[in-house]
Short mmCIF file of C-alpha atoms in Angstrom, two decimals:
data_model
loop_
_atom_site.label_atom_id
_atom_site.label_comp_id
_atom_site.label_asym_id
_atom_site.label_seq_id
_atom_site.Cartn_x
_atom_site.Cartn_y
_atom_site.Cartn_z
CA UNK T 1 153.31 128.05 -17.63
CA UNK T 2 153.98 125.63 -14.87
CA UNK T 3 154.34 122.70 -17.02
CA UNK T 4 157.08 125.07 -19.41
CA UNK T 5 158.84 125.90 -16.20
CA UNK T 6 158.87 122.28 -14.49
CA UNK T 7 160.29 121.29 -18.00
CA UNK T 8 163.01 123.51 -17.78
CA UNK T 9 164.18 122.09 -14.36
CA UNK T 10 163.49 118.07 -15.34
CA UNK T 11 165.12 118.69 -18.90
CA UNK T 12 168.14 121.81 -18.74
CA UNK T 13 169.14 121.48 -15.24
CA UNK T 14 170.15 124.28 -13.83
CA UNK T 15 172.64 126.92 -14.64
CA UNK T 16 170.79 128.42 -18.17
CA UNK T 17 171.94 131.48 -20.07
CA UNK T 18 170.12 134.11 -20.27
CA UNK T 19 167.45 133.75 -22.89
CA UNK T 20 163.82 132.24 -23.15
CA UNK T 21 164.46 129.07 -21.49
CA UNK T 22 165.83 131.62 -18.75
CA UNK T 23 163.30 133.48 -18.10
CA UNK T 24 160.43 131.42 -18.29
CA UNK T 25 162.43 128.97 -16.24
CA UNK T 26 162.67 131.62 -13.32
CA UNK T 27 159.35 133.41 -14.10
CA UNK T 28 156.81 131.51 -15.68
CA UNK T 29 155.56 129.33 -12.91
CA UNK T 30 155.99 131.91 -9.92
CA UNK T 31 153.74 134.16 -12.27
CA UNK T 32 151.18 131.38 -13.10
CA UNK T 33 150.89 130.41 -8.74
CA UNK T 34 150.70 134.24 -8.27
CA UNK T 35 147.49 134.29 -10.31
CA UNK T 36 146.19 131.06 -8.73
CA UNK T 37 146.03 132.47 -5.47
CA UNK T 38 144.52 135.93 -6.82
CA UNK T 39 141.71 134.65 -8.49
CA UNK T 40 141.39 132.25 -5.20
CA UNK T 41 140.58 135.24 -3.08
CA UNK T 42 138.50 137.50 -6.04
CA UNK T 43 136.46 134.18 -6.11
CA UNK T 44 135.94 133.16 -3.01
CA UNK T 45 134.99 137.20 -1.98
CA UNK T 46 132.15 137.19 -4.24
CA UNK T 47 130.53 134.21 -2.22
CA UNK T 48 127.88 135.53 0.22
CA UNK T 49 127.79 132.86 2.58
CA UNK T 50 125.04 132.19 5.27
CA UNK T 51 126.70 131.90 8.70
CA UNK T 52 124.54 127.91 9.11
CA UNK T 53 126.09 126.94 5.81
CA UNK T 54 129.80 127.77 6.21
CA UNK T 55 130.71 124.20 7.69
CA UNK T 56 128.79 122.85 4.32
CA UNK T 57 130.74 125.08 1.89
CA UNK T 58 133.59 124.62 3.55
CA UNK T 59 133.37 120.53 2.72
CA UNK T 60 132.49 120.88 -0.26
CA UNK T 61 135.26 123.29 -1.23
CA UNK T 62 138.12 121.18 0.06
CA UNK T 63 136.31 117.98 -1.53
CA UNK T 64 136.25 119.92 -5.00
CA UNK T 65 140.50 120.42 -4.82
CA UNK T 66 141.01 116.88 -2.83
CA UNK T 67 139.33 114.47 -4.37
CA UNK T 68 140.50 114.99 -7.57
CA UNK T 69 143.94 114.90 -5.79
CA UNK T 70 143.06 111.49 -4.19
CA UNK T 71 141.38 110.43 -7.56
CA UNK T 72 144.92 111.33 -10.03
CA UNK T 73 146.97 109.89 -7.26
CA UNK T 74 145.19 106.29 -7.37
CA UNK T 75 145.14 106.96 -11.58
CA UNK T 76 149.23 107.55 -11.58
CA UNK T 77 149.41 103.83 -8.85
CA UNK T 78 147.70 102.42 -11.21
CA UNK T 79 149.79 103.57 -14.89
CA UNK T 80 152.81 102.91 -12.54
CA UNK T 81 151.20 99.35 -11.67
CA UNK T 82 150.73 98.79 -15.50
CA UNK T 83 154.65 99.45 -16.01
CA UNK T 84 156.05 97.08 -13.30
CA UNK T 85 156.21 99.14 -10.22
CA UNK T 86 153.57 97.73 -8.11
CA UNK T 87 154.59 99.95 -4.83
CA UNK T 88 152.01 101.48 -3.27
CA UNK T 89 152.03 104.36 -0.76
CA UNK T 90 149.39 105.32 1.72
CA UNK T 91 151.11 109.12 2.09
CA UNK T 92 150.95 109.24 -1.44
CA UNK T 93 147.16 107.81 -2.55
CA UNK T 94 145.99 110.13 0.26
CA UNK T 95 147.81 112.95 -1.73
CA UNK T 96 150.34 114.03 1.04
CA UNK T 97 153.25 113.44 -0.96
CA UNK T 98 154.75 115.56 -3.78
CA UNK T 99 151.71 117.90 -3.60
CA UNK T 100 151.84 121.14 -1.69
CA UNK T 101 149.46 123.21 -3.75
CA UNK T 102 146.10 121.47 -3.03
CA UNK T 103 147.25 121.47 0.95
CA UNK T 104 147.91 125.30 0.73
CA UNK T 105 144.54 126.12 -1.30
CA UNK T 106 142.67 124.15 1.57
CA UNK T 107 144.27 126.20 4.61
CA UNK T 108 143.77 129.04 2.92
CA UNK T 109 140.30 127.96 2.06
CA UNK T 110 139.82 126.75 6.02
CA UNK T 111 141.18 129.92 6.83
CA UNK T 112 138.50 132.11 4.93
CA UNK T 113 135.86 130.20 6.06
CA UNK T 114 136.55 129.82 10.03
CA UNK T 115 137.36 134.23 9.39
CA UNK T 116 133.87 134.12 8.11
CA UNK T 117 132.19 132.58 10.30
CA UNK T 118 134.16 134.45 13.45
CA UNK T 119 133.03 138.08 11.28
CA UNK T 120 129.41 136.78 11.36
CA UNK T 121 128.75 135.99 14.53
CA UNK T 122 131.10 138.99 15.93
CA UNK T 123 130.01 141.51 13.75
CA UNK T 124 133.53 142.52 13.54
CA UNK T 125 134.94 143.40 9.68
CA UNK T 126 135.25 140.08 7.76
CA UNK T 127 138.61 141.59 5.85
CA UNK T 128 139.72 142.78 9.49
CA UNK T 129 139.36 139.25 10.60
CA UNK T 130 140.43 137.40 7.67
CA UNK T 131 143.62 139.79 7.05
CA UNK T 132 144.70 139.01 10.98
CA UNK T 133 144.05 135.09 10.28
CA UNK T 134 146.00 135.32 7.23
CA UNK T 135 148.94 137.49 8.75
CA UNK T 136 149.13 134.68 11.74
CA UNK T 137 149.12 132.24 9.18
CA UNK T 138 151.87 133.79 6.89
CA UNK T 139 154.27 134.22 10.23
CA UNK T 140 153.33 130.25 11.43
CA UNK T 141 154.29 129.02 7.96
CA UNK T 142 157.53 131.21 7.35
CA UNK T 143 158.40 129.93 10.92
CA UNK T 144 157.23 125.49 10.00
CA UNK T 145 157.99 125.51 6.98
CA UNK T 146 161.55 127.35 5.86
CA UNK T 147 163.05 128.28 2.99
CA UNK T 148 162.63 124.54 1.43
CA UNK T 149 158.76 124.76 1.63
CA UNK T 150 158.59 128.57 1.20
CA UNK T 151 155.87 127.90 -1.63
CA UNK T 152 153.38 127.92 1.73
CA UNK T 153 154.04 131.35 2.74
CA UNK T 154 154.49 133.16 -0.80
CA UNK T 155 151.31 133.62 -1.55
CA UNK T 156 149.03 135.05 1.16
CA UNK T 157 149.56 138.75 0.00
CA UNK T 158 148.17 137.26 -3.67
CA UNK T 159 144.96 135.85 -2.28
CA UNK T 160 144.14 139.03 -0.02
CA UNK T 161 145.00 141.61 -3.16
CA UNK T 162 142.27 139.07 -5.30
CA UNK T 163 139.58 139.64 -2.28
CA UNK T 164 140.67 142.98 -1.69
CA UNK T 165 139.91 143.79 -5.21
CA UNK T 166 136.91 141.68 -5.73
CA UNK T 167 135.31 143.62 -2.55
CA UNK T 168 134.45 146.78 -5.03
CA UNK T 169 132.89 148.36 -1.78
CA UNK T 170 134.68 150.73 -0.31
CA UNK T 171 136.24 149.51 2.76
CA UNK T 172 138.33 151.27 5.53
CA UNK T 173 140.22 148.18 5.99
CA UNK T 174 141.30 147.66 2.22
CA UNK T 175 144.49 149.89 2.01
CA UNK T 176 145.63 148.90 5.39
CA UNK T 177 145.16 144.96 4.04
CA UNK T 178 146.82 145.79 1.19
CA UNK T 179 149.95 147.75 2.72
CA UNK T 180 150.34 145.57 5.66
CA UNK T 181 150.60 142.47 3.44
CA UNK T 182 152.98 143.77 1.01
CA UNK T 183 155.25 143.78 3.87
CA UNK T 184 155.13 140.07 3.73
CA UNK T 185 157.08 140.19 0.02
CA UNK T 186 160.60 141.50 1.84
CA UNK T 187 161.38 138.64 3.13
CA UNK T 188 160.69 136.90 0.00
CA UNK T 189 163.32 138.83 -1.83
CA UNK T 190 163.44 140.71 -5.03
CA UNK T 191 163.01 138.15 -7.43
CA UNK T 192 159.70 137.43 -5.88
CA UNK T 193 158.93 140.99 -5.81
CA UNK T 194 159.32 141.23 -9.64
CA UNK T 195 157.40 138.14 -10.05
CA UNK T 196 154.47 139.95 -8.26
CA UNK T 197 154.78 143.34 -10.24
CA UNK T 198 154.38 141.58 -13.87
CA UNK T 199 152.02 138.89 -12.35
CA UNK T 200 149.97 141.96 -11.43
CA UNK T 201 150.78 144.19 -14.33
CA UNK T 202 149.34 141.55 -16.55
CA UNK T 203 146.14 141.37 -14.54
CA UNK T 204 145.69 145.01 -14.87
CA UNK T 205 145.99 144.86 -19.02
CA UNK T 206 143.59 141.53 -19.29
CA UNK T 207 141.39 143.74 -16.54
CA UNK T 208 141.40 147.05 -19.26
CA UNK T 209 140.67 144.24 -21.88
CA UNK T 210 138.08 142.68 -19.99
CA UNK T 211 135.84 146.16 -19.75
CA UNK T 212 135.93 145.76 -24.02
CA UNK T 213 136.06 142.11 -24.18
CA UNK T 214 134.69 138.65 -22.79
CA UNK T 215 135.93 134.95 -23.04
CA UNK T 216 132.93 132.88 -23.51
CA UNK T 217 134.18 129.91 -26.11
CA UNK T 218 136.80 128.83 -27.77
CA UNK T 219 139.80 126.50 -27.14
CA UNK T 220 141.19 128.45 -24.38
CA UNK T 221 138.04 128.34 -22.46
CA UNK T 222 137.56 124.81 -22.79
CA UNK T 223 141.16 124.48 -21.80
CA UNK T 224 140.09 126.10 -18.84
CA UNK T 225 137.79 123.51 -17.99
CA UNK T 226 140.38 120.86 -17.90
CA UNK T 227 143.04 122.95 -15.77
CA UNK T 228 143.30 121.61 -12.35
CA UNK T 229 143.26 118.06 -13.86
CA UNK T 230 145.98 119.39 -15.99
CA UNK T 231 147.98 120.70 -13.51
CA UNK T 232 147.57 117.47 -10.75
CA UNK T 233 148.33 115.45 -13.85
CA UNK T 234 151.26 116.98 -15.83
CA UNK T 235 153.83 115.57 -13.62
CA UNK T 236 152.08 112.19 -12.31
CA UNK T 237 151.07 110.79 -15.46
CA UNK T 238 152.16 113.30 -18.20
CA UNK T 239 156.02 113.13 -17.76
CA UNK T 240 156.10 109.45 -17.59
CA UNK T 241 154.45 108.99 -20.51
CA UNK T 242 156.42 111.04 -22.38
CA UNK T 243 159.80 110.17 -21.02
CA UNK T 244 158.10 106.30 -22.06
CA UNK T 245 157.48 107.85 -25.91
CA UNK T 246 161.29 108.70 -25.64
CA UNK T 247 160.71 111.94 -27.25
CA UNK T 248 161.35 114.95 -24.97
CA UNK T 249 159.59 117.59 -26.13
CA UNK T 250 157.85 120.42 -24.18
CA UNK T 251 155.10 120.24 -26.88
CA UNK T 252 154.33 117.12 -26.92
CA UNK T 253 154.19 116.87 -23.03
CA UNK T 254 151.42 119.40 -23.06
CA UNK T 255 149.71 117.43 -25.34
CA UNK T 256 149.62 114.12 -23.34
CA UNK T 257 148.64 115.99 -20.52
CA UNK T 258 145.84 118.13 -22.43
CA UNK T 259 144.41 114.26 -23.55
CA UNK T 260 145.51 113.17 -19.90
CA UNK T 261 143.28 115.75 -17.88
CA UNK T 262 140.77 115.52 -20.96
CA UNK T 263 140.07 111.33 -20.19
CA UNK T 264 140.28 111.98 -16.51
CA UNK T 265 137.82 114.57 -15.78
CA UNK T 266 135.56 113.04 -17.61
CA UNK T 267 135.62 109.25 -15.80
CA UNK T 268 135.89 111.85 -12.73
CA UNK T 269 132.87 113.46 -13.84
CA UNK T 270 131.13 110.50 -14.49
CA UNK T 271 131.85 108.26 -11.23
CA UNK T 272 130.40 111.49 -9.10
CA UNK T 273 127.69 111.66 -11.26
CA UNK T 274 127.26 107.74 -10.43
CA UNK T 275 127.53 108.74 -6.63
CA UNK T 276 125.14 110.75 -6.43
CA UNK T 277 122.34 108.65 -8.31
CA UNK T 278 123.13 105.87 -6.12
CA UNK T 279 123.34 107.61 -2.76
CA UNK T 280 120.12 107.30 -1.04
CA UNK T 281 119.80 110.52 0.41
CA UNK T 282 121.18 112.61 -2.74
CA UNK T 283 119.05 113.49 -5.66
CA UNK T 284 120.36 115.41 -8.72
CA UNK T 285 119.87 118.88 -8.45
CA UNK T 286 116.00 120.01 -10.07
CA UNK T 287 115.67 122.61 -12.39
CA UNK T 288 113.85 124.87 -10.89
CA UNK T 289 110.53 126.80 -12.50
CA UNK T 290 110.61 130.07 -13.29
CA UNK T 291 107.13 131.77 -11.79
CA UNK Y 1 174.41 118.63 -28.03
CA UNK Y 2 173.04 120.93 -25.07
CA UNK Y 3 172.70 124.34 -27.04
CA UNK Y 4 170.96 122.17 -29.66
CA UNK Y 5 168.48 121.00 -26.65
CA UNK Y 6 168.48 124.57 -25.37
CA UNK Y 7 167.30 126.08 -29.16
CA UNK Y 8 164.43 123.57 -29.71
CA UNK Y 9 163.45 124.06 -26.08
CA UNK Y 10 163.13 128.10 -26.65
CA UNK Y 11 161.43 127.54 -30.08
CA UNK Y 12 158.69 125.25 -28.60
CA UNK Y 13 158.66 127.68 -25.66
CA UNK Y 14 157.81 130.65 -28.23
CA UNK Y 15 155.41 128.51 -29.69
CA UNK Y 16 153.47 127.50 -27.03
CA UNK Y 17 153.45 131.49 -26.33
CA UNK Y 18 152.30 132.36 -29.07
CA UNK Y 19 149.51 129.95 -29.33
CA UNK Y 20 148.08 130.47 -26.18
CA UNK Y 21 147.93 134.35 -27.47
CA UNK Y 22 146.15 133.52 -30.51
CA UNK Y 23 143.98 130.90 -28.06
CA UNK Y 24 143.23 133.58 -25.88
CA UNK Y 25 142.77 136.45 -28.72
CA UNK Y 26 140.53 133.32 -30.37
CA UNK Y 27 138.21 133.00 -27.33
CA UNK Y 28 137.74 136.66 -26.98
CA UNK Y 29 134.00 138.29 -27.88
CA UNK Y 30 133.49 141.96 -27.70
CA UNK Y 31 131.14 143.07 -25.17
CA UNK Y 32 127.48 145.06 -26.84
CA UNK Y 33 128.68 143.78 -30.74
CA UNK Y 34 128.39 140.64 -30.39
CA UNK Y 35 129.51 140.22 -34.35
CA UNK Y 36 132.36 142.20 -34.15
CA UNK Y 37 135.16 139.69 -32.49
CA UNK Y 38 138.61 140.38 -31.12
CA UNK Y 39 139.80 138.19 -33.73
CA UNK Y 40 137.92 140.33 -36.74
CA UNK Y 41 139.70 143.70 -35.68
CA UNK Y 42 143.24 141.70 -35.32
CA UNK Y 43 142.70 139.63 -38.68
CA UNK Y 44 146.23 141.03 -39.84
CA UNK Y 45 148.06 140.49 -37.41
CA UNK Y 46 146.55 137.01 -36.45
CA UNK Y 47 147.59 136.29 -40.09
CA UNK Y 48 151.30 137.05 -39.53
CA UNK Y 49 150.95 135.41 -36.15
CA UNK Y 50 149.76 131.49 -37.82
CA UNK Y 51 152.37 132.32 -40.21
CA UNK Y 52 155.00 132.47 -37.57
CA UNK Y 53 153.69 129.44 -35.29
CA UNK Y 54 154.03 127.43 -38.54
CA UNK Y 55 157.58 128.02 -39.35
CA UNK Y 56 158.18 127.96 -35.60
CA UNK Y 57 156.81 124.28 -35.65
CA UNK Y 58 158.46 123.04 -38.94
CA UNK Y 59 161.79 124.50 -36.75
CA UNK Y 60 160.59 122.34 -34.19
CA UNK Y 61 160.48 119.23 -35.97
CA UNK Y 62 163.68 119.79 -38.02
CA UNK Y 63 166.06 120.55 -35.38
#
């Protein structure tokens, strides 16, 4: 959906009439970052996290988004090396350039965490304490960031509704959470506001399917496998290639990327893999023996 | 030249849609049967569905 709706912008322009290319231009990719963030929160709630191995989790969150950030950017300096342009940007191999979606994921991560910790060793509500963190961050962002960068402060009310509703407990807090951050959509407008309705309608039909039915195999699921390659890869390496085939075709984009993300998380997978056998003080984890 | 780009871009755009439903309707398993599939109860309609992703494809590669 992102890849359809970053198409639309690189190919059409602006200025479309009202028809698919429209909508999915103007609603596609808001809807697909709207679900990002929800299942964010719904997974990172289910995570019962010992108050001595926050600091651990935390690293090895942010290393699972940013080193396969670091890893595509070095990939995409080195295609671009292969065609000529030998320029090479610190900003951009350490991922701080044309990337705002890892960066967000990780303060929002850093945010959950540091809220977890606080809850554990205050006693005080963890949604209490994560819903004030994520309020302050919402009105720091909005304020830093503007209008051109608004992408950072769109989709706090997302990732609390996805812990919110992976917290089945009954919670005191939950309505307040869930009131009190919907207040953060107004300033967003209504376009965003209809974004999160069908983003959110959708989730509530695939969550009536889900009681009946389960994804377990298939294309889709091992599509699933490959998405956050996909994503840091559709632009970097994806569009160049195509634009290189001459052929501009929304189709065939999603292709190269599909074989893209395919080659790179596996040469990803395999150089951790490497890591860890060769780090001294890292062993592969043991199965363990059922007694 | 532009509504030309603008038609094959909405016909891939309904393609990809529509694949990604059949994916998804594909990948689906019921929950207690574990014989009876998504995909055997919508057998029609998938049907109709490949039908349409084909002509939507030969439209693709025509325009």
């Amino acid at each position: 959906m992102i890849l359809m709706s970053h198409y639309s912008t690189s190919v059409l322009g602006g200025g479309l009439p009202r028809g698919i290319s429209y909508y999915i231009t103007v609603y596609a990719a808001n809807i697909a970052l709207i679900w990002f963030m929800f299942f964010s929160g719904y997974g990172l709630a289910l995570k019962d996290i010992e108050k001595d191995r926050i600091p651990i989790e935390l690293k090895k969150r942010i290393l699972k988004v940013y080193l396969p950030l670091v890893f595509v950017c070095l990939v995409t300096t080195l295609v671009k090396a292969f065609w000529g342009d030998w320029r090479i940007s610190i900003t951009y191999l350490l991922g701080l350039k044309d990337e705002w979606y890892v960066l967000c994921i990780i303060y929002f991560y850093l945010i959950f965490y540091i809220a977890s910790y606080i809850a554990l060793r205050t006693q005080i509500n963890k949604t209490l304490v994560l819903s004030i963190f994520m309020l302050v961050y919402y009105i720091i962002a909005y304020h830093i960031y503007g209008e051109a960068q608004a992408h950072y402060y769109r989709f706090p009310f997302s990732f609390m509704v996805g812990y919110v509703i992976a917290n089945r407990q009954k919670n005191r807090f939950n309505i307040a959470v869930l009131l009190s951050f919907s207040l953060t959509l107004i300033p967003l407008g209504l376009h965003y506001i209809k974004c999160y309705i069908m983003a959110f309608a959708i989730l509530f039909i695939i969550g009536i399917t889900d009681r009946l039915y389960r994804i377990e195999h298939g294309v889709l699921f091992k599509l699933g496998t490959i998405s956050f390659f996909f994503y840091l890869s559709h632009q970097r390496i994806g569009y160049p290639i195509m634009n290189a085939i001459g052929i501009s075709s929304c189709v065939l984009w999603i292709i190269i990327t599909s074989v893209v993300a395919i080659a790179l998380q596996v040469i990803f997978n395999s150089l951790n893999t490497a890591t860890i056998c060769l780090s001294p003080n890292k062993s592969l984890p043991q199965k363990q023996n059922k007694t | 030249m532009f509504q030309n780009i603008l038609l094959r871009t909405d016909i891939e755009y309904a393609f990809v849609a529509i694949l990604l439903v059949c994916l998804f309707l594909a990948s689906c398993k019921r929950r207690n049967n574990m014989k009876s599939t998504i995909v055997g109860n919508w057998a029609s309609v998938l049907g109709g569905v490949k039908v349409a992703c084909i002509y939507l494809l030969v439209r693709t590669c025509l325009l």
